[in-house]
Every structure is written in C-alpha cells, then in structure tokens.
Short mmCIF file of C-alpha atoms in Angstrom, two decimals:
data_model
loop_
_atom_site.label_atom_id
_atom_site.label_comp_id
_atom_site.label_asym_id
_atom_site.label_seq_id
_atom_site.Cartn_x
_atom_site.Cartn_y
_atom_site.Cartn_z
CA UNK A 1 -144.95 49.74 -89.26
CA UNK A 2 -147.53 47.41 -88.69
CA UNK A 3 -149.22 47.76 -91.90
CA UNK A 4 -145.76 47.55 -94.06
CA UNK A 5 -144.89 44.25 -92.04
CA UNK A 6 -148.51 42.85 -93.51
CA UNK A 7 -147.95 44.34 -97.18
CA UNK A 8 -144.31 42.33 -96.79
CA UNK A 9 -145.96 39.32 -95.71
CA UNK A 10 -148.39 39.35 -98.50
CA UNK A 11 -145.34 39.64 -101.21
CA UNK A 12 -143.42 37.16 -99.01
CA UNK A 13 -146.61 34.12 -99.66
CA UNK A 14 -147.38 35.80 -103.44
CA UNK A 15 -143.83 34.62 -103.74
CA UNK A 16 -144.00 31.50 -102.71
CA UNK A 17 -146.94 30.99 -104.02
CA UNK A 18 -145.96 29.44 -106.83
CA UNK A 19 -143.31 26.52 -105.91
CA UNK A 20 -147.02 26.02 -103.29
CA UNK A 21 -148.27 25.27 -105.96
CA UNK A 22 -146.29 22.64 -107.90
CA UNK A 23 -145.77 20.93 -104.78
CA UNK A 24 -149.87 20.50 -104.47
CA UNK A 25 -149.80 19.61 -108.10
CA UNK A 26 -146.99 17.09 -107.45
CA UNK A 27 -148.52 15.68 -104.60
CA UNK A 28 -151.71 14.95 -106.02
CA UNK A 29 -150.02 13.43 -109.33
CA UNK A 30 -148.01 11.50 -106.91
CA UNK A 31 -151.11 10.16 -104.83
CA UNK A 32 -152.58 9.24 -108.04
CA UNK A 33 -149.51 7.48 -109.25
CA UNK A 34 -149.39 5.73 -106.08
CA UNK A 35 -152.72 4.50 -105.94
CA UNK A 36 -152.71 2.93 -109.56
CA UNK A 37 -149.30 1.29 -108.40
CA UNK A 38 -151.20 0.12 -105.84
CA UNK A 39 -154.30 -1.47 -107.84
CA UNK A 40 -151.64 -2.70 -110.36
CA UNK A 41 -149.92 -4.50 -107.69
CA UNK A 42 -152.79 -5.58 -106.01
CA UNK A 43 -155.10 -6.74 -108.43
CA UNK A 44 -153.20 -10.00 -109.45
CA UNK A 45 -153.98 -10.98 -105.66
CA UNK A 46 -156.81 -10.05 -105.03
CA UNK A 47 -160.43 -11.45 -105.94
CA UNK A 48 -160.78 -12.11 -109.59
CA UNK A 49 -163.47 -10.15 -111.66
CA UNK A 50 -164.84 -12.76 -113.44
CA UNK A 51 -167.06 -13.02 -116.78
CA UNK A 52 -169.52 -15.47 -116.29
CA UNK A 53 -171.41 -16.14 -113.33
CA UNK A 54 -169.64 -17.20 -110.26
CA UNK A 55 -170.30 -20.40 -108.21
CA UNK A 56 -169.79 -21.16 -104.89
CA UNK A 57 -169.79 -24.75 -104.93
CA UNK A 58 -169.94 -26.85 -101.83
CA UNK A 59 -168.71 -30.17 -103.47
CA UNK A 60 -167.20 -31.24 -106.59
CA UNK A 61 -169.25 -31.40 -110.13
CA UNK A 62 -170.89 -35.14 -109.81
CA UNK A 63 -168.69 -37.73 -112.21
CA UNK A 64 -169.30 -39.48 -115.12
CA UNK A 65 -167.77 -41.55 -117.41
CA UNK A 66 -168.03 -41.26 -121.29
CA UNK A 67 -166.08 -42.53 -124.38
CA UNK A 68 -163.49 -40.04 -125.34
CA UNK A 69 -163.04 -39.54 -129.48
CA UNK A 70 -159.46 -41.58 -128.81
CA UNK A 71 -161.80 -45.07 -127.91
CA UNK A 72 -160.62 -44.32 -124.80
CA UNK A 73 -163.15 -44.44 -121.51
CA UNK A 74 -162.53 -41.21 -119.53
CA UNK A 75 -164.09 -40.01 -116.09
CA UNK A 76 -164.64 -36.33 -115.32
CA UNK A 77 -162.36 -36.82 -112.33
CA UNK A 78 -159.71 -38.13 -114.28
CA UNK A 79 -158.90 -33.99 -115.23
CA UNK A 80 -158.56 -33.36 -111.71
CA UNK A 81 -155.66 -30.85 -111.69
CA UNK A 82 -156.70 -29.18 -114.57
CA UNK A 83 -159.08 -26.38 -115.37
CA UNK A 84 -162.05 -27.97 -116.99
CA UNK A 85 -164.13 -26.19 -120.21
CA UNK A 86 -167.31 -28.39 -120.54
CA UNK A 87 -169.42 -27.73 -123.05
CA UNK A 88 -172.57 -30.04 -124.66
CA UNK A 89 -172.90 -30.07 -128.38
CA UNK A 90 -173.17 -31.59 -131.38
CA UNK A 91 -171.33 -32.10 -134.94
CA UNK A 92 -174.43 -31.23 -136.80
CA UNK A 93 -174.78 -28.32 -134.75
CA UNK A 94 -175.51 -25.44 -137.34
CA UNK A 95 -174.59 -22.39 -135.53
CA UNK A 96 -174.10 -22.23 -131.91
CA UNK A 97 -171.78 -24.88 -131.27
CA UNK A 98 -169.11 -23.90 -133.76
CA UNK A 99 -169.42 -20.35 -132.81
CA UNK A 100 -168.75 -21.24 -129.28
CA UNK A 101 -166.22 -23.89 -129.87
CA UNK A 102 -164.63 -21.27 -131.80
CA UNK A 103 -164.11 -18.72 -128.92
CA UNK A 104 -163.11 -21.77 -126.83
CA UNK A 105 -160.31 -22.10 -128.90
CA UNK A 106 -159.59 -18.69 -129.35
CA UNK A 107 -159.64 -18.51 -125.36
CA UNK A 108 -156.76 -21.60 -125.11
CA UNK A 109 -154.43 -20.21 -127.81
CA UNK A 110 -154.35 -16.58 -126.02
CA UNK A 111 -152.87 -19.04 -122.95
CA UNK A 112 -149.11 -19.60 -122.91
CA UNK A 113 -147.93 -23.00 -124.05
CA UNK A 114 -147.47 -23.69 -120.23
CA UNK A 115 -151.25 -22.58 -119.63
CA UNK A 116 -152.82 -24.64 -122.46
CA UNK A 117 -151.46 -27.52 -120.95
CA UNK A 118 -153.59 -27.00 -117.70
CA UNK A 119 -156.64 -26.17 -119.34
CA UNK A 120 -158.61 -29.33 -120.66
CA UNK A 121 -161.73 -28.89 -123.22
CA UNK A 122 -164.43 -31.11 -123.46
CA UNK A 123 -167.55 -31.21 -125.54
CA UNK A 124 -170.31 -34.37 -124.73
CA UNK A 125 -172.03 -34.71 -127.78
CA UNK A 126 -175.87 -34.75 -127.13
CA UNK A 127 -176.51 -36.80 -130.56
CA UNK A 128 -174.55 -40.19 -130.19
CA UNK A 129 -176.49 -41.28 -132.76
CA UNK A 130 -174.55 -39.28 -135.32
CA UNK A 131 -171.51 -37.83 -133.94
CA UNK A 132 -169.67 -41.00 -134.14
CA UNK A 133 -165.63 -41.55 -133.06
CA UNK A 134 -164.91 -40.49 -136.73
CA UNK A 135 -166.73 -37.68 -136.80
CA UNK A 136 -166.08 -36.47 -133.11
CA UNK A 137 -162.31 -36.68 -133.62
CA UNK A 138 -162.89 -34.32 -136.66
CA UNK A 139 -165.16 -31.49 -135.48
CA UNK A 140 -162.61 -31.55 -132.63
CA UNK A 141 -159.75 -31.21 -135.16
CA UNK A 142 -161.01 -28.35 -136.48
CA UNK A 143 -161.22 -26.03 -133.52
CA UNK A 144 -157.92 -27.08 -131.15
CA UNK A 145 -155.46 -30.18 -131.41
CA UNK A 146 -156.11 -30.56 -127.33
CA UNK A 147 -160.27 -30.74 -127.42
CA UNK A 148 -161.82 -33.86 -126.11
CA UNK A 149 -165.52 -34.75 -127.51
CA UNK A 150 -166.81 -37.27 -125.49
CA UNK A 151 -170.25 -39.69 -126.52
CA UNK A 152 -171.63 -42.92 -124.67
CA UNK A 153 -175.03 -44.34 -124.70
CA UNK A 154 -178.12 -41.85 -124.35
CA UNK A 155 -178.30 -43.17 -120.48
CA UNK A 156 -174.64 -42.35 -119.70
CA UNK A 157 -174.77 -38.68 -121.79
CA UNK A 158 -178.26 -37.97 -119.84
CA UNK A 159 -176.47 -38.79 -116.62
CA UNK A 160 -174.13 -36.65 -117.35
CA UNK A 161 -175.54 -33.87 -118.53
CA UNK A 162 -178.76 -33.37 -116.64
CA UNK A 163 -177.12 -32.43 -113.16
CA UNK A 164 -175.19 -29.85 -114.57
CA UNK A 165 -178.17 -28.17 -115.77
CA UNK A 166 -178.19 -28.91 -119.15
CA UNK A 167 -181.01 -29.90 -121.10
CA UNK A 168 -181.41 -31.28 -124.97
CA UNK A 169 -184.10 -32.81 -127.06
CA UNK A 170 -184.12 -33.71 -130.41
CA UNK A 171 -186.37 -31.58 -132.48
CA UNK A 172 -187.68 -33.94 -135.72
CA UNK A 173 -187.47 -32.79 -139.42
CA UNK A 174 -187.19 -28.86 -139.28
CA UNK A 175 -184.40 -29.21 -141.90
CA UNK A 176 -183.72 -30.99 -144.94
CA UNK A 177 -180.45 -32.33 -143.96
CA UNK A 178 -182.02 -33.92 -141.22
CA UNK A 179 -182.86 -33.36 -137.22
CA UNK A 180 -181.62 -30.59 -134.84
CA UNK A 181 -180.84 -31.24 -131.17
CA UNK A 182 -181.96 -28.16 -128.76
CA UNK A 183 -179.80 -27.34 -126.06
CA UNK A 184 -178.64 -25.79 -123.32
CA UNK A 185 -175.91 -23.83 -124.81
CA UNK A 186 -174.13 -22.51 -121.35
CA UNK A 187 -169.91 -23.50 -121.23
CA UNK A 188 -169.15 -24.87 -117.87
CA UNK A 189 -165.67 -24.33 -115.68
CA UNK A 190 -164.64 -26.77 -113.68
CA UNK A 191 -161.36 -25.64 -111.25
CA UNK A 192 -158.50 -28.07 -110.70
CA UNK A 193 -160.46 -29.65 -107.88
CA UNK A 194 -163.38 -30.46 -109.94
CA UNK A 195 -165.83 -27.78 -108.42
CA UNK A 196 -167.93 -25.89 -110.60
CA UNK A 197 -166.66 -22.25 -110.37
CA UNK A 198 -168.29 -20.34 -113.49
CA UNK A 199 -170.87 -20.84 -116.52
CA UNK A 200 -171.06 -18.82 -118.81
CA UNK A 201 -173.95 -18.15 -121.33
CA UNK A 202 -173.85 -18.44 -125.03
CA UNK A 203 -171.52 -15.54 -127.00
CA UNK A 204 -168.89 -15.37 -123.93
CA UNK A 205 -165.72 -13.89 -125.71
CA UNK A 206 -162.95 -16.12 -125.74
CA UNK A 207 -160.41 -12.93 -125.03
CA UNK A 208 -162.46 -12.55 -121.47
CA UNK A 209 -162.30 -17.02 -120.63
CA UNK A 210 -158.59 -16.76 -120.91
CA UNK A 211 -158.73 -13.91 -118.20
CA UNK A 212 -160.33 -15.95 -116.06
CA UNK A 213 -158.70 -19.16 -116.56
CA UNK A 214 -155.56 -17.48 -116.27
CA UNK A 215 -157.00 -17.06 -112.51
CA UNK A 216 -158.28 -20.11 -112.12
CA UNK A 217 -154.70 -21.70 -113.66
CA UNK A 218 -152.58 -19.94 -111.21
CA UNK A 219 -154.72 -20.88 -107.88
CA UNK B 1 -151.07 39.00 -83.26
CA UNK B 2 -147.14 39.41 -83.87
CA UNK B 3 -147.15 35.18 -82.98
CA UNK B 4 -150.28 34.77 -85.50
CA UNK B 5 -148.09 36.48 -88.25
CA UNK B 6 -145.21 34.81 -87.51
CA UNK B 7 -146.36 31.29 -87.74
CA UNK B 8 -148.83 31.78 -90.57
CA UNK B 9 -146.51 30.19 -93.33
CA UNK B 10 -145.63 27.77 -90.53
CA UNK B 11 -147.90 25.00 -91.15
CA UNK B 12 -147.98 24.72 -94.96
CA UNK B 13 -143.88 23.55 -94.87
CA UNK B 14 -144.50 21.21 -92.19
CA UNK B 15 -147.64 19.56 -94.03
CA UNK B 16 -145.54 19.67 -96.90
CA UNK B 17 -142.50 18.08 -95.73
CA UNK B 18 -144.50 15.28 -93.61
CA UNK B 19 -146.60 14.23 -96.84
CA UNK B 20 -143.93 10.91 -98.10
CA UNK B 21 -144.72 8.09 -100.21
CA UNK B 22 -144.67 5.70 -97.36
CA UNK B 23 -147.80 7.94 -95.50
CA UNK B 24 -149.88 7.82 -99.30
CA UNK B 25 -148.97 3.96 -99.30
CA UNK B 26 -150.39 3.55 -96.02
CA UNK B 27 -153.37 6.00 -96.29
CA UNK B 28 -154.42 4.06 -99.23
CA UNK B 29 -154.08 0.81 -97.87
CA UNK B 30 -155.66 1.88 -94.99
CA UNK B 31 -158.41 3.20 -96.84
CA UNK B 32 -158.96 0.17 -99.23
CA UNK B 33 -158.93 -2.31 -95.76
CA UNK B 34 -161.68 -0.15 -94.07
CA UNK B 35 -163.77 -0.15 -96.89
CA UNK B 36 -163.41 -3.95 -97.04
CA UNK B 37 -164.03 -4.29 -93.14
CA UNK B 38 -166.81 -2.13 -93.75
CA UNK B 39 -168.52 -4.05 -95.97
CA UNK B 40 -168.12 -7.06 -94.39
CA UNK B 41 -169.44 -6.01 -90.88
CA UNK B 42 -172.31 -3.95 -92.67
CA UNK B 43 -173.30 -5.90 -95.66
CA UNK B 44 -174.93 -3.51 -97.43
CA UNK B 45 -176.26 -6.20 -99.85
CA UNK B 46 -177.55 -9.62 -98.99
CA UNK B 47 -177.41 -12.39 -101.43
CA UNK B 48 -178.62 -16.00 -101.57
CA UNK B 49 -175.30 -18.63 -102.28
CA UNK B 50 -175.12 -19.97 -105.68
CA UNK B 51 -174.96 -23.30 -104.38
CA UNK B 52 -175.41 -25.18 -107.55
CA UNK B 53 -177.12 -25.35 -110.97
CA UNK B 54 -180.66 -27.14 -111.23
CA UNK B 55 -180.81 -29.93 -113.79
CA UNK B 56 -182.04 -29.57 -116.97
CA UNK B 57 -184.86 -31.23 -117.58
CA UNK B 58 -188.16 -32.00 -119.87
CA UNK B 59 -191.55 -32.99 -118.88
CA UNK B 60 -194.64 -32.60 -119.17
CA UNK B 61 -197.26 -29.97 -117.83
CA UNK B 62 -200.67 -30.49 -116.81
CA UNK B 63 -202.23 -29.62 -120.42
CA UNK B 64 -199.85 -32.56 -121.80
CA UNK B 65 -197.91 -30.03 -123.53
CA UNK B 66 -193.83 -30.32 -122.72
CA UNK B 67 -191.91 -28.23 -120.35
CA UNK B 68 -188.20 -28.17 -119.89
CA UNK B 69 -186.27 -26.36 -117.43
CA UNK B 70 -184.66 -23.63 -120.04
CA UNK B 71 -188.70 -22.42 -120.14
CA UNK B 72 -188.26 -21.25 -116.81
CA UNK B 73 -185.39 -19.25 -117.38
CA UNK B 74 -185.80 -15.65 -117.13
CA UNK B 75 -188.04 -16.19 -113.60
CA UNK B 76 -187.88 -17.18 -110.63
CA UNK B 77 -189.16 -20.78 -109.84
CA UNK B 78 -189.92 -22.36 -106.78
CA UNK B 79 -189.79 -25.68 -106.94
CA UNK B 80 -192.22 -28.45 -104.89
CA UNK B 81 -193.04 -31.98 -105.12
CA UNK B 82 -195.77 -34.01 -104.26
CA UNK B 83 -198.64 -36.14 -105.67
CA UNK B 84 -202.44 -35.98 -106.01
CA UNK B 85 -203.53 -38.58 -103.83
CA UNK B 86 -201.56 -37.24 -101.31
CA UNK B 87 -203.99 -36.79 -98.68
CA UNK B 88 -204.50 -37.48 -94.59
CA UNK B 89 -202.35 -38.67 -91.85
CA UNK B 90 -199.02 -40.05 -94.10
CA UNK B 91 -198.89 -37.18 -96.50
CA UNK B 92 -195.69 -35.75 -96.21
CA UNK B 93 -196.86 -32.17 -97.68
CA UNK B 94 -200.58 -31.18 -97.71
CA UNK B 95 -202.05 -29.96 -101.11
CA UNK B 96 -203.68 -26.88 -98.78
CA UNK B 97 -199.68 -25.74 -98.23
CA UNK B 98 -198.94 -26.04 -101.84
CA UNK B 99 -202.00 -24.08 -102.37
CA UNK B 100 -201.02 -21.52 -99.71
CA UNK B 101 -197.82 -20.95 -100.79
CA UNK B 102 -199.27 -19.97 -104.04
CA UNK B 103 -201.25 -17.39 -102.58
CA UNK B 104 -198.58 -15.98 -100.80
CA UNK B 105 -196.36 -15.44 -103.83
CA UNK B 106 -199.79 -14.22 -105.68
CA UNK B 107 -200.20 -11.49 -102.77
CA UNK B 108 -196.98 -10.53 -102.57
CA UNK B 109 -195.25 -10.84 -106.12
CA UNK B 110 -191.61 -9.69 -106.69
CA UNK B 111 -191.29 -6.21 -108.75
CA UNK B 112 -190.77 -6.64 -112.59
CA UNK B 113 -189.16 -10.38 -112.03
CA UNK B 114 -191.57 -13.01 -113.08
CA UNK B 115 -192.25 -15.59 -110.13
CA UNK B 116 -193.62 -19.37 -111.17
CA UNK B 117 -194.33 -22.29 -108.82
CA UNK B 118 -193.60 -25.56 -110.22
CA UNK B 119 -194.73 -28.87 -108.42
CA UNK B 120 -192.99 -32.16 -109.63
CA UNK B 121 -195.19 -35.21 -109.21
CA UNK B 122 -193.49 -37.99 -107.39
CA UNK B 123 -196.48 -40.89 -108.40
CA UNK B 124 -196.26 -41.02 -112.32
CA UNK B 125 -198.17 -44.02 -112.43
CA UNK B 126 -201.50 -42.31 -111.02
CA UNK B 127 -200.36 -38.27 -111.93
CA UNK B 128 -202.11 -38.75 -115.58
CA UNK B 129 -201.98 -34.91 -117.39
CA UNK B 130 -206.15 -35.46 -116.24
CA UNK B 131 -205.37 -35.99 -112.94
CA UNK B 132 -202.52 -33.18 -112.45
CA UNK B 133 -204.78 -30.73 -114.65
CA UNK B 134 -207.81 -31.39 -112.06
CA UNK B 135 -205.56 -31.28 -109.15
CA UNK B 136 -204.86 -27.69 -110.41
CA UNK B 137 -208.13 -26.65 -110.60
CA UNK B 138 -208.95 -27.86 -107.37
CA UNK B 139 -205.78 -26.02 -105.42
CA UNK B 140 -204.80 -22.84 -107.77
CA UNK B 141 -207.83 -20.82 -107.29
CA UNK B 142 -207.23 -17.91 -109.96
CA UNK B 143 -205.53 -17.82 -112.80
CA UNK B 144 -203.11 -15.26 -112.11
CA UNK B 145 -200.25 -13.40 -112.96
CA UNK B 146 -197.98 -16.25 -111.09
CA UNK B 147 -198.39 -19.75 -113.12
CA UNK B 148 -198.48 -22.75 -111.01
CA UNK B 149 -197.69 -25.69 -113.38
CA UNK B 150 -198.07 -29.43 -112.04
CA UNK B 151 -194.53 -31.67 -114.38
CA UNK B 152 -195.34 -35.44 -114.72
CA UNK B 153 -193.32 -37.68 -117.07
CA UNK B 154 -192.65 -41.18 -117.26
CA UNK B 155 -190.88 -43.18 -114.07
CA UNK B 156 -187.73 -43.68 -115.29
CA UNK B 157 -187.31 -39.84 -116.33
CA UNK B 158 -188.87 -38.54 -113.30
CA UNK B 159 -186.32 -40.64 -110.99
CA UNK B 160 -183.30 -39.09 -112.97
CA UNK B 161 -185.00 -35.29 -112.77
CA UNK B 162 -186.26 -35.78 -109.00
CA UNK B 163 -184.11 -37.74 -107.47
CA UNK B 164 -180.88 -37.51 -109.19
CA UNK B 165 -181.16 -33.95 -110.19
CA UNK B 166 -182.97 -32.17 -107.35
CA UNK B 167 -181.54 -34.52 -104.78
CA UNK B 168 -185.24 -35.67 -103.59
CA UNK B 169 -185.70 -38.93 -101.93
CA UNK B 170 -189.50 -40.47 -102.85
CA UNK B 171 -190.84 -44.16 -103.04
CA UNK B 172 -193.20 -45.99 -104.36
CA UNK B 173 -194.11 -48.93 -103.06
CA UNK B 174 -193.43 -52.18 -105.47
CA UNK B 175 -196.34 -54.20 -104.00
CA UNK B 176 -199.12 -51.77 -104.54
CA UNK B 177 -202.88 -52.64 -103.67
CA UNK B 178 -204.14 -51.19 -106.89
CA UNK B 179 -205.22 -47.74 -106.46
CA UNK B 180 -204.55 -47.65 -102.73
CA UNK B 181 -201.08 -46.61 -102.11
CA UNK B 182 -199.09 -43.69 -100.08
CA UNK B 183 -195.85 -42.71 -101.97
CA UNK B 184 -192.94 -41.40 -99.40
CA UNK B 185 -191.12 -38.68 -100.07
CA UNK B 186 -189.02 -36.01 -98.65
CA UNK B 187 -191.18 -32.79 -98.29
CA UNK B 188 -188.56 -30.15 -100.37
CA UNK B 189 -189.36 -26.57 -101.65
CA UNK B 190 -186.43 -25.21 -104.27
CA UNK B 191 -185.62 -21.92 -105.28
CA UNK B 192 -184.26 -21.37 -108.60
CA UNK B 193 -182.83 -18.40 -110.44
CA UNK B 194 -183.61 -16.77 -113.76
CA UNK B 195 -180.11 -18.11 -114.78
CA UNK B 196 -181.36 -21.76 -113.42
CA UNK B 197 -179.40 -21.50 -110.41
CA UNK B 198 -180.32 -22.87 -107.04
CA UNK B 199 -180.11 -20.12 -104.62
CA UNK B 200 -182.04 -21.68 -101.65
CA UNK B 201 -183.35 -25.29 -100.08
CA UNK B 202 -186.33 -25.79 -97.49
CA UNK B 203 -186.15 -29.14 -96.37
CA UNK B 204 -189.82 -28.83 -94.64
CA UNK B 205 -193.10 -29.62 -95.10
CA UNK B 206 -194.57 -26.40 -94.37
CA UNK B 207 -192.04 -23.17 -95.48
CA UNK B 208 -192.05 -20.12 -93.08
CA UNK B 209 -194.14 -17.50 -95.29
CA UNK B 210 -191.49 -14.62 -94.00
CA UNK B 211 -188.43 -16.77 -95.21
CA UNK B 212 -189.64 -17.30 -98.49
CA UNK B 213 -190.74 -13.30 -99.60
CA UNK B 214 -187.37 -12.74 -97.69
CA UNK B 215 -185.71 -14.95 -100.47
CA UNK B 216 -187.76 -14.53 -103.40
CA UNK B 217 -187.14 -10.44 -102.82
CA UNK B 218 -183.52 -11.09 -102.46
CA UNK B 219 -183.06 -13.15 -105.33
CA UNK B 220 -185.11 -10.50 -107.49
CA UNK B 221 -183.19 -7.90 -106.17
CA UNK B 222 -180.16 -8.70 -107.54
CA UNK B 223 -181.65 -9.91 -110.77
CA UNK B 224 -183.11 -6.15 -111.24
CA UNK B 225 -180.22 -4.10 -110.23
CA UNK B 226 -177.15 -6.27 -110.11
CA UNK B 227 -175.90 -4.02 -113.37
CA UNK B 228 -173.02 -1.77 -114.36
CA UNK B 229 -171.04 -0.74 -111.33
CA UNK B 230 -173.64 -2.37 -108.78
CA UNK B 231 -172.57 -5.71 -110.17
CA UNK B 232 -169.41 -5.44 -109.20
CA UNK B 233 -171.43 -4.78 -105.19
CA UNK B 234 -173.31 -7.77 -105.95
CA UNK B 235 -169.96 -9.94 -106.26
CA UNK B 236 -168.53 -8.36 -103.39
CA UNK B 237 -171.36 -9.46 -101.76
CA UNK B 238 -171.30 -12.92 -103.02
CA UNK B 239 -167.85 -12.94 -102.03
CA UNK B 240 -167.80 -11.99 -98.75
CA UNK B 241 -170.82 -14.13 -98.11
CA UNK B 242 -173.37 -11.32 -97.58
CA UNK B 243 -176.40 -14.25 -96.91
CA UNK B 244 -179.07 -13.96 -94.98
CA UNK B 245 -178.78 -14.75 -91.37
#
C-alpha cells in the first residue's frame, strides 16, 4: 500500500514535471525581461555615463571676452543657457584641429534641429596673427554653419585660454609654408550654467559627444 | 509521514503562484537601491574631487631649457611656490620643507605612476636659471627617480601662471632696497593629475606628510586601475563623492 502510494506519487510529479518546468523557464525569461525594462526605463534618469572625463566644478568656467568671426565682441557668459563646445585652434592647423572640428560637427548634426540650437561651438584661435575675420569665418564655414571662432589680442586669447588648462606656443620654421602653433588639443564642455562638466582628449568620437550633450541638453 | 507526502507538491504551486511581475519589479528595485545605499555608506573607493583643470602654462626650468604644463602630463605633480632668498623669520615656506617633502615622495613613491615636484618661483627678478639651478643643488639631495624642477619666467608671465592660474597671492615689493627684499606670498602646495587636473589644495606652509601619501596613493590608484568595468566604480565613486574624510 504504502509503497504503491510512493510509486503514484513519483508518476504524479514526473507528470507535472514538465509544465514545472516551463513555468521556471518562463519565470526566469520574465525576470530577465523585467530587469532590462527596468534599465531601459531607468537609464534616461539616472547618472549619465559619460565619455570624457567628468568635472565637478565648484564655480563657473572664469569669462572672457574675444572678437567673434561676425566683428562682433562676445563674452563666454553671454552662452549661458547653452551647452558650450570650446575648443583652441588654429586655421593653419595641419591635422588635429580639422580632425577634431570635424567630429565636432559630426557630434551637432547627429542632434535634432531642436538640440543644435542649444549646443554652441566655439574655437579661440591661438594664432591671431593669421587667422584673421576672413579666414576665421571660413575654416568655420567649412565644418558647421553654427561654429563661432573667436580671436583678440595675444593678452586677451592668453587670458582666456591659460585657466582652462590650455597651453600653445608657436614653434618657428619646421615647415615650408610657414610656423606651427603647439597646443593643448583637449575640447572643453561647458553646461548651460557655464560650469565646466567634461574635457575630452584629442580623437573623442563625435557619435559618443552627442550622447553626452544630449544629457547635458536635457538637464 | 502520510502529512510529509501529502504536502510535498504543496510548496512548489504556492511559490509559483506568489512569483508576479509587481514582486520581480520590486525585488529589482530593491536590489538596485541597496546596492546604491551600499556603496554610499561603504565607499569602497575613495577619490580626490576633480575640482578644476590647472592652467596651461610655459616656463622655464632651472637648466634654462622650457617647460610647459602638457610635459607633466602623464604624472603626478605637486605643485609649490616659493623663492630662493626665502630665508628666516618672514619666509612664508622654508626651503628645508620643500626639501622634506621631496624626500618623502622619494621614500615613499607611488607604484608604476610617475610622481614630480614642481616649485614655481614667485621673485623672477632675483630667481635667474643660476640661482634656481643652485638652489636645487643645495635642497634636492639625490638625483632620483622623482624630478624636482625649480619654473622661473619673466614677471608678467609668472603673474598670469601663479596668480591667475593657480590662484596664488605673492608680492613684491615696488620700492625694493636692491638685493634686500622679502617677497609675500601665500604658502600653497597643488596636486595635479596625469590628465592636468587639480585633485587637491594645501593652503599651509608645512603639509601633513600622512595627508599627502594619502593623496598621492589615491590619485595613483585610480590612474592604475580605473579601467574597463572598474571605471565605471571609479565614477560611481566620483559621483557619490567617495573623498577622503
């Protein structure tokens, strides 16, 4: 009796065994459904990943005031409310400063119309000497109809440039078609309030800036 | 036994049936909050703030030869200012601290992250590349594995680099009695990054030895492993303000 109430209950769970089974399996798809629903979900609110290294900031990037390409005189505070791209270059620039203006670009037309027009770029040109308002308003042509380039007198651009960590120096007759200008060749974000928030070193794809400034937009 | 037998199927229906999306929702929520708690309360890592970049700058070292601020990136630099005639009663910041300090990061060096000390001159007039270089030879005893380089330029570049840029207050007097004078300035050490950042300020004249290997180790610490998946730690970290307390 005892032992045919035992083989019974062993057919009974063999039985059942199987829907067991597709329940477990069900379950755990289920849980992992759940939890990507959950990351998707989340992840828009939560703390951005960001590509460049991070800042935390305790007061806004110091002013300055330089002559945009348009003759116009333009502080960095004036782009309070948008989300700054600063970059230091030059027209002459053989390779670094095109390739990077380039992914700057690239980053602002993978924006939305809507975007674009809260993102401001700026280069300061770190040879006034030749990048004049002609030639800034080109090389700025080239790249994005939005880019600022920005010059002033060596003073104002060394005020401006050496708090933010950049240096440059002018390197005499390496090539024939005349001097190069070292520099620092970092791209600096500004956030709506003018705080430094992320700098990010030379080759930063311009896919991975509009993820961030896509973050830095929406805040 | 009869009860055993009974309820053995028992439980697997009622785990079954009490398993809903709403108990997964908050399980995993739950989950992802503790974790965060967690982290916060524990701080497994400790980082230094990135308070702000240092400003780029060239000068000169003590040889004559130039030295801008992108040569010191890839180490760690601690930054100090003073001048060579700084000596006695009014000296802000003895040249035997300096010297000290130098011996402390020589003893105790960070593992595989380069470590420099870089003093600033705050009398430009005097500093010559002579007088810096023979300064140096009087103070760094060894030549070692960590360089101590002594920056002089010309006034009007040093008052943009050291007072603009690193925020130090110094001055010379206008009236000077020749080659008497005492320049003031604020005694400041400042610890940079590989990446140029500044990760740390000691407004003091004499920096607690503990404090600074505390730093510097930090600081290299996260230069040496914050990779791959440990980054992503490292800007938790940075995030929930993991500093040191």
């Amino acid at each position: 009796m005892r032992r045919s109430r035992l083989t019974h209950h062993v057919s009974k769970t063999m039985k059942e065994s199987n829907p067991r089974l597709w329940l477990l399996a069900g379950g755990g798809l289920l849980v992992g459904l759940v939890l990507m629903a959950v990351i998707l979900i989340v992840r828009p609110f939560g703390p951005p990943n960001f590509h460049g290294t991070v800042f935390q900031s305790s007061q806004p990037a110091q002013n300055f005031s330089l002559t945009a390409h348009t003759g116009d005189r333009v502080n960095l505070h004036d782009f309070q409310g948008k989300v700054v791209l600063l970059y230091f270059g030059y027209a002459y620039c053989p390779d670094v400063c095109p390739a990077t203006m380039g992914e700057l670009a690239r980053a602002v037309r993978a924006l939305r119309p809507s975007q674009q027009e809260q993102v401001q770029v700026i280069m300061v040109t770190v040879d006034p000497e030749r990048d004049t308002l002609e030639l800034l308003t080109d090389y700025m042509g080239y790249f994005h109809p939005t880019f600022l380039g920005l010059t002033g007198s060596e003073e104002e651009i060394a005020a401006a440039a050496m708090p933010l960590g950049i240096y440059y120096e002018k390197e005499e007759g390496t090539v024939v078609s005349g001097y190069l200008v070292n520099h620092t060749a970092s791209v600096l974000v500004l956030d709506k309030r003018g705080y430094l928030r992320i700098v990010y070193p030379f080759d930063t794809n311009g896919e991975d800036i509009a993820s961030d400034l896509r973050y830095l937009i929406r805040e | 036994m009869s009860h055993s037998s009974s309820t053995l199927p028992q439980p697997a229906t009622s785990w079954s049936s009490h398993i809903s999306w709403y108990t997964v929702l908050n399980v995993t929520l739950g989950l992802l909050v503790t974790a965060v708690i967690l982290f916060n309360i524990f701080q497994p890592i400790t980082v230094l703030p990135r308070h702000n970049l240092a400003p780029g700058f060239a000068l000169f070292d003590e040889t004559g030869q130039p030295l801008t601020s992108e040569d010191n990136r890839g180490q760690i630099t601690l930054y100090s200012f003073t001048y060579s005639h700084c000596t006695g009663e009014g000296c802000p910041q003895s040249a035997e601290h300096l010297a000290a300090v130098h011996r402390l990061l020589v003893e105790n060096p960070p593992e595989e992250i380069p470590v420099a000390l870089v003093t600033i001159t705050v009398d430009p007039e005097r500093d010559t590349a002579v007088v810096r270089q023979a300064f140096l030879e009087q103070y760094a005893s060894q030549l070692t594995a960590v360089p101590w380089h002594f920056l002089g330029g010309t006034e009007e570049r040093l008052r943009q680099i050291v007072g603009g840029g690193f925020g130090v207050y110094y001055r010379v007097p206008s009236e000077s009695d020749q080659d008497k004078y005492a320049v003031y300035f604020e005694p400041r050490f400042i610890l940079v990054d590989g990446l140029g950042i500044i990760r740390a300020e000691y407004r003091t004249p004499e920096i607690d030895p503990t404090i600074l290997l505390r730093d510097v180790h930090f600081v290299a610490e996260e230069a040496r492993r914050s990779t791959g998946a440990a980054k992503l730690a490292y800007e938790a970290a940075h995030l929930f303000m993991c500093y040191p307390r």
